[in-house]
């Protein structure tokens, strides 16, 4: 992996691992630091599938965007918990299939925002259909009413909200299922919600990996949950085929890419329409 770093290192705490930078490392990115890489190696020792899950989740993102554009005419995307820009970002995928597509990236982590705004600056100079916003996903109303969001997305028209690999960073006390429900309630009919979430049906695995990630990130973590917990995120939404599944199998291409070799956990989720 390319370990060169951006010049922003002096503005952030690079001694504490960040979920976003760990994810960047797993995707082969350059915007991570020794603390992030050490945390990734500790995680891989307990869950050797962790890197493959990150790659397959990114491929799920691509298939979701392609499906929503080609099959449902979606041209607006709200990427909540977007993390660091990397290869094949949402705007790059969406505008490949629909050049006029608009994308609002949302994250609350100031480190992610600093990176995101710097790394997307070249795009924003020429493309006013992209914006990066600082907001807290735990407050859907404030997020959806943010002037930068409403300035680029028309919420009176269908929009796709992406919660990919982020809701496991939300603690149970913050009621992630309610967050999704409240967000969906604000969307126009014909909008879509996509979710991927780390799950395990083994209680010991859930406990071990949740504790490891919480310790590694200084508490910036929620929980590895059960599939049935994630199912509740989709209450009152119309789930698209093939339902809620391991995201590597969601409308998978004939060549699925990297295969998961161990099964401590999976990325679980799907896509649903707002009726």
Tab-separated table of C-alpha atoms in Angstrom:
chain	number	residue	atom	x	y	z
A	1	UNK	CA	0.000	0.000	0.000
A	2	UNK	CA	1.090	3.573	-0.632
A	3	UNK	CA	2.008	5.082	2.716
A	4	UNK	CA	2.707	8.673	1.597
A	5	UNK	CA	0.655	11.186	3.546
A	6	UNK	CA	-0.987	14.515	2.860
A	7	UNK	CA	0.460	17.690	4.417
A	8	UNK	CA	-2.442	17.872	6.891
A	9	UNK	CA	-0.729	15.697	9.504
A	10	UNK	CA	0.301	18.697	11.602
A	11	UNK	CA	-3.342	19.764	12.076
A	12	UNK	CA	-4.769	16.520	13.488
A	13	UNK	CA	-4.040	13.953	16.178
A	14	UNK	CA	-2.318	11.201	14.229
A	15	UNK	CA	-1.526	9.175	17.363
A	16	UNK	CA	-5.113	7.965	17.830
A	17	UNK	CA	-6.529	5.633	15.178
A	18	UNK	CA	-9.480	6.882	13.164
A	19	UNK	CA	-12.142	4.588	11.714
A	20	UNK	CA	-12.058	6.616	8.502
A	21	UNK	CA	-8.286	6.352	8.158
A	22	UNK	CA	-8.332	2.631	9.005
A	23	UNK	CA	-10.863	2.177	6.217
A	24	UNK	CA	-8.630	4.215	3.920
A	25	UNK	CA	-5.701	1.915	4.718
A	26	UNK	CA	-7.754	-1.193	3.963
A	27	UNK	CA	-8.688	0.301	0.597
A	28	UNK	CA	-5.054	0.962	-0.264
A	29	UNK	CA	-5.222	4.703	0.356
A	30	UNK	CA	-2.435	7.039	1.431
A	31	UNK	CA	-4.233	9.154	4.034
A	32	UNK	CA	-3.450	7.065	7.105
A	33	UNK	CA	-0.747	6.991	9.753
A	34	UNK	CA	1.224	4.439	11.801
A	35	UNK	CA	-1.396	4.394	14.574
A	36	UNK	CA	-4.094	3.564	12.029
A	37	UNK	CA	-2.017	0.833	10.441
A	38	UNK	CA	-1.174	-0.725	13.811
A	39	UNK	CA	-4.881	-0.749	14.699
A	40	UNK	CA	-5.659	-2.410	11.358
A	41	UNK	CA	-3.085	-5.116	12.024
A	42	UNK	CA	-4.570	-5.772	15.477
A	43	UNK	CA	-8.005	-6.022	13.914
A	44	UNK	CA	-6.781	-8.401	11.212
A	45	UNK	CA	-5.316	-10.656	13.909
A	46	UNK	CA	-8.831	-11.111	15.314
A	47	UNK	CA	-10.795	-10.823	12.058
A	48	UNK	CA	-8.688	-11.741	9.000
A	49	UNK	CA	-11.614	-10.860	6.722
A	50	UNK	CA	-11.617	-7.168	7.711
A	51	UNK	CA	-9.786	-5.859	4.658
A	52	UNK	CA	-11.805	-7.942	2.206
A	53	UNK	CA	-15.004	-6.657	3.828
A	54	UNK	CA	-13.880	-3.079	3.209
A	55	UNK	CA	-13.138	-3.802	-0.452
A	56	UNK	CA	-16.418	-5.637	-1.013
A	57	UNK	CA	-18.349	-2.859	0.714
A	58	UNK	CA	-16.837	-0.396	-1.761
A	59	UNK	CA	-17.922	-2.620	-4.636
A	60	UNK	CA	-21.408	-2.780	-3.125
A	61	UNK	CA	-21.437	1.032	-3.191
A	62	UNK	CA	-20.679	0.980	-6.924
A	63	UNK	CA	-23.466	-1.499	-7.680
A	64	UNK	CA	-25.972	0.433	-5.555
A	65	UNK	CA	-25.272	3.699	-7.343
A	66	UNK	CA	-25.418	2.050	-10.766
A	67	UNK	CA	-28.727	0.363	-9.909
A	68	UNK	CA	-30.328	3.521	-8.539
A	69	UNK	CA	-29.294	5.597	-11.536
A	70	UNK	CA	-30.003	3.108	-14.294
A	71	UNK	CA	-33.096	1.402	-12.883
A	72	UNK	CA	-34.716	4.162	-10.812
A	73	UNK	CA	-33.546	7.449	-12.298
A	74	UNK	CA	-31.922	8.780	-9.137
A	75	UNK	CA	-29.696	11.801	-9.710
A	76	UNK	CA	-29.131	13.017	-6.130
A	77	UNK	CA	-27.023	11.293	-3.489
A	78	UNK	CA	-26.496	12.072	0.191
A	79	UNK	CA	-23.483	10.133	1.494
A	80	UNK	CA	-23.735	10.185	5.303
A	81	UNK	CA	-20.593	9.221	7.178
A	82	UNK	CA	-18.696	9.523	3.938
A	83	UNK	CA	-15.218	9.107	5.365
A	84	UNK	CA	-12.096	10.000	3.435
A	85	UNK	CA	-12.130	10.466	-0.322
A	86	UNK	CA	-10.616	7.463	-2.037
A	87	UNK	CA	-10.708	5.718	-5.390
A	88	UNK	CA	-14.185	5.576	-6.968
A	89	UNK	CA	-15.888	8.147	-4.788
A	90	UNK	CA	-19.659	8.530	-4.944
A	91	UNK	CA	-19.540	11.533	-7.291
A	92	UNK	CA	-17.129	9.757	-9.630
A	93	UNK	CA	-19.330	6.667	-9.864
A	94	UNK	CA	-22.584	8.627	-10.111
A	95	UNK	CA	-21.332	11.061	-12.722
A	96	UNK	CA	-19.931	8.200	-14.785
A	97	UNK	CA	-23.486	6.889	-15.207
A	98	UNK	CA	-25.280	10.260	-15.021
A	99	UNK	CA	-23.084	13.309	-15.704
A	100	UNK	CA	-25.550	15.663	-14.031
A	101	UNK	CA	-25.691	13.750	-10.731
A	102	UNK	CA	-25.338	15.775	-7.505
A	103	UNK	CA	-23.610	14.538	-4.349
A	104	UNK	CA	-23.482	15.889	-0.796
A	105	UNK	CA	-20.855	14.263	1.416
A	106	UNK	CA	-21.552	14.457	5.155
A	107	UNK	CA	-19.297	13.633	8.099
A	108	UNK	CA	-18.980	15.034	11.613
A	109	UNK	CA	-15.306	14.192	12.173
A	110	UNK	CA	-13.252	17.395	11.743
A	111	UNK	CA	-10.265	15.332	10.616
A	112	UNK	CA	-12.318	13.776	7.822
A	113	UNK	CA	-13.696	17.179	6.845
A	114	UNK	CA	-10.208	18.672	6.672
A	115	UNK	CA	-9.036	15.879	4.405
A	116	UNK	CA	-12.215	15.779	2.360
A	117	UNK	CA	-12.317	19.472	1.632
A	118	UNK	CA	-8.649	19.547	0.668
A	119	UNK	CA	-8.766	16.440	-1.487
A	120	UNK	CA	-11.991	17.435	-3.252
A	121	UNK	CA	-10.968	21.045	-3.801
A	122	UNK	CA	-10.006	20.478	-7.428
A	123	UNK	CA	-13.419	18.971	-8.144
A	124	UNK	CA	-15.288	21.778	-6.419
A	125	UNK	CA	-13.529	24.473	-8.418
A	126	UNK	CA	-15.165	23.197	-11.586
A	127	UNK	CA	-18.162	21.197	-10.352
A	128	UNK	CA	-20.787	22.887	-8.186
A	129	UNK	CA	-22.731	19.632	-7.985
A	130	UNK	CA	-20.496	18.379	-5.154
A	131	UNK	CA	-20.376	19.624	-1.568
A	132	UNK	CA	-18.740	18.475	1.681
A	133	UNK	CA	-20.709	19.185	4.861
A	134	UNK	CA	-19.962	18.871	8.558
A	135	UNK	CA	-23.001	17.510	10.383
A	136	UNK	CA	-23.891	14.856	12.937
A	137	UNK	CA	-25.921	11.935	11.566
A	138	UNK	CA	-27.505	11.506	14.998
A	139	UNK	CA	-29.525	14.682	14.317
A	140	UNK	CA	-31.248	13.973	10.979
A	141	UNK	CA	-33.322	17.139	10.964
A	142	UNK	CA	-30.329	19.423	11.423
A	143	UNK	CA	-28.411	17.453	8.802
A	144	UNK	CA	-31.179	17.578	6.212
A	145	UNK	CA	-31.838	21.261	6.918
A	146	UNK	CA	-28.168	22.221	6.651
A	147	UNK	CA	-27.950	25.036	4.092
A	148	UNK	CA	-25.091	23.361	2.239
A	149	UNK	CA	-27.212	20.220	1.832
A	150	UNK	CA	-30.362	22.051	0.773
A	151	UNK	CA	-28.261	24.264	-1.459
A	152	UNK	CA	-27.308	21.339	-3.669
A	153	UNK	CA	-30.020	18.706	-3.139
A	154	UNK	CA	-33.747	19.179	-3.719
A	155	UNK	CA	-35.330	17.072	-0.993
A	156	UNK	CA	-38.738	17.517	-2.619
A	157	UNK	CA	-37.464	15.172	-5.304
A	158	UNK	CA	-36.140	11.605	-4.912
A	159	UNK	CA	-32.709	11.302	-3.338
A	160	UNK	CA	-30.583	8.306	-2.338
A	161	UNK	CA	-29.256	8.357	1.220
A	162	UNK	CA	-26.196	6.173	1.775
A	163	UNK	CA	-25.383	4.837	5.244
A	164	UNK	CA	-22.538	2.577	4.184
A	165	UNK	CA	-20.333	1.114	6.894
A	166	UNK	CA	-21.149	3.927	9.314
A	167	UNK	CA	-24.065	2.952	11.566
A	168	UNK	CA	-21.919	0.457	13.478
A	169	UNK	CA	-20.073	3.591	14.666
A	170	UNK	CA	-23.302	4.734	16.371
A	171	UNK	CA	-23.901	3.628	19.974
A	172	UNK	CA	-27.077	1.812	20.972
A	173	UNK	CA	-28.054	4.754	23.177
A	174	UNK	CA	-28.286	6.898	20.038
A	175	UNK	CA	-30.800	4.480	18.486
A	176	UNK	CA	-29.460	3.952	14.962
A	177	UNK	CA	-32.728	2.426	13.748
A	178	UNK	CA	-34.545	5.622	14.757
A	179	UNK	CA	-31.936	7.694	12.937
A	180	UNK	CA	-32.699	5.867	9.692
A	181	UNK	CA	-36.460	6.052	10.305
A	182	UNK	CA	-36.353	9.798	10.986
A	183	UNK	CA	-34.234	10.391	7.910
A	184	UNK	CA	-36.524	8.341	5.673
A	185	UNK	CA	-39.556	10.218	7.019
A	186	UNK	CA	-38.103	13.451	5.651
A	187	UNK	CA	-37.495	12.093	2.142
A	188	UNK	CA	-39.871	12.363	-0.783
A	189	UNK	CA	-41.615	9.200	-2.043
A	190	UNK	CA	-39.420	7.339	-4.488
A	191	UNK	CA	-36.272	8.111	-2.532
A	192	UNK	CA	-33.967	5.306	-1.411
A	193	UNK	CA	-31.953	4.353	1.650
A	194	UNK	CA	-28.919	2.061	1.419
A	195	UNK	CA	-27.290	0.530	4.493
A	196	UNK	CA	-24.324	-1.732	5.124
A	197	UNK	CA	-23.415	-2.703	8.673
A	198	UNK	CA	-20.952	-5.074	10.343
A	199	UNK	CA	-22.820	-7.993	11.895
A	200	UNK	CA	-22.062	-11.304	13.557
A	201	UNK	CA	-24.368	-13.962	14.937
A	202	UNK	CA	-21.702	-15.023	17.466
A	203	UNK	CA	-22.062	-13.109	20.747
A	204	UNK	CA	-18.410	-13.607	21.682
A	205	UNK	CA	-17.278	-12.269	18.309
A	206	UNK	CA	-19.574	-9.254	18.624
A	207	UNK	CA	-18.230	-8.479	22.081
A	208	UNK	CA	-14.556	-8.979	21.168
A	209	UNK	CA	-14.619	-6.931	17.969
A	210	UNK	CA	-16.787	-4.182	19.458
A	211	UNK	CA	-14.407	-3.836	22.417
A	212	UNK	CA	-11.336	-3.909	20.166
A	213	UNK	CA	-12.661	-1.180	17.881
A	214	UNK	CA	-13.827	0.959	20.812
A	215	UNK	CA	-10.416	0.714	22.459
A	216	UNK	CA	-8.538	1.359	19.224
A	217	UNK	CA	-10.556	4.468	18.333
A	218	UNK	CA	-10.850	6.025	21.777
A	219	UNK	CA	-14.543	5.200	21.998
A	220	UNK	CA	-15.465	6.402	18.503
A	221	UNK	CA	-17.430	3.233	17.895
A	222	UNK	CA	-20.900	1.798	18.372
A	223	UNK	CA	-21.334	-1.951	18.068
A	224	UNK	CA	-21.068	-4.964	15.860
A	225	UNK	CA	-24.702	-6.065	15.803
A	226	UNK	CA	-26.884	-8.979	14.733
A	227	UNK	CA	-28.567	-9.140	11.363
A	228	UNK	CA	-31.981	-8.861	13.014
A	229	UNK	CA	-30.907	-5.562	14.597
A	230	UNK	CA	-30.090	-4.170	11.161
A	231	UNK	CA	-33.379	-5.488	9.756
A	232	UNK	CA	-35.129	-2.993	12.058
A	233	UNK	CA	-33.456	-0.117	10.232
A	234	UNK	CA	-35.722	-0.851	7.253
A	235	UNK	CA	-39.096	-0.740	9.008
A	236	UNK	CA	-41.802	0.764	6.738
A	237	UNK	CA	-39.480	0.804	3.719
A	238	UNK	CA	-39.872	-1.314	0.580
A	239	UNK	CA	-36.757	-3.461	0.336
A	240	UNK	CA	-35.375	-4.112	-3.127
A	241	UNK	CA	-34.437	-7.593	-4.293
A	242	UNK	CA	-32.512	-9.613	-3.235
A	243	UNK	CA	-33.425	-8.348	0.230
A	244	UNK	CA	-31.056	-7.858	3.158
A	245	UNK	CA	-27.971	-9.982	2.598
A	246	UNK	CA	-24.201	-10.111	2.816
A	247	UNK	CA	-23.492	-7.081	0.647
A	248	UNK	CA	-20.925	-9.029	-1.390
A	249	UNK	CA	-23.893	-11.004	-2.739
A	250	UNK	CA	-26.187	-8.008	-3.384
A	251	UNK	CA	-26.775	-8.075	-7.151
A	252	UNK	CA	-23.252	-9.391	-7.439
A	253	UNK	CA	-21.405	-9.251	-10.724
A	254	UNK	CA	-20.451	-12.645	-12.211
A	255	UNK	CA	-16.908	-12.083	-10.950
A	256	UNK	CA	-17.517	-11.069	-7.361
A	257	UNK	CA	-13.994	-9.953	-6.591
A	258	UNK	CA	-12.168	-10.827	-3.367
A	259	UNK	CA	-13.700	-13.753	-1.503
A	260	UNK	CA	-14.166	-13.716	2.237
A	261	UNK	CA	-12.002	-16.479	3.692
A	262	UNK	CA	-13.160	-16.264	7.292
A	263	UNK	CA	-16.596	-15.472	8.697
A	264	UNK	CA	-16.163	-13.731	12.048
A	265	UNK	CA	-18.422	-10.993	10.738
A	266	UNK	CA	-19.943	-9.787	7.480
A	267	UNK	CA	-21.085	-6.523	5.969
A	268	UNK	CA	-24.856	-6.928	5.924
A	269	UNK	CA	-27.507	-4.730	4.396
A	270	UNK	CA	-29.351	-3.705	1.272
A	271	UNK	CA	-31.377	-0.969	-0.398
A	272	UNK	CA	-34.968	0.127	0.241
A	273	UNK	CA	-37.401	2.533	-1.346
A	274	UNK	CA	-39.366	5.176	0.524
A	275	UNK	CA	-43.030	4.409	-0.338
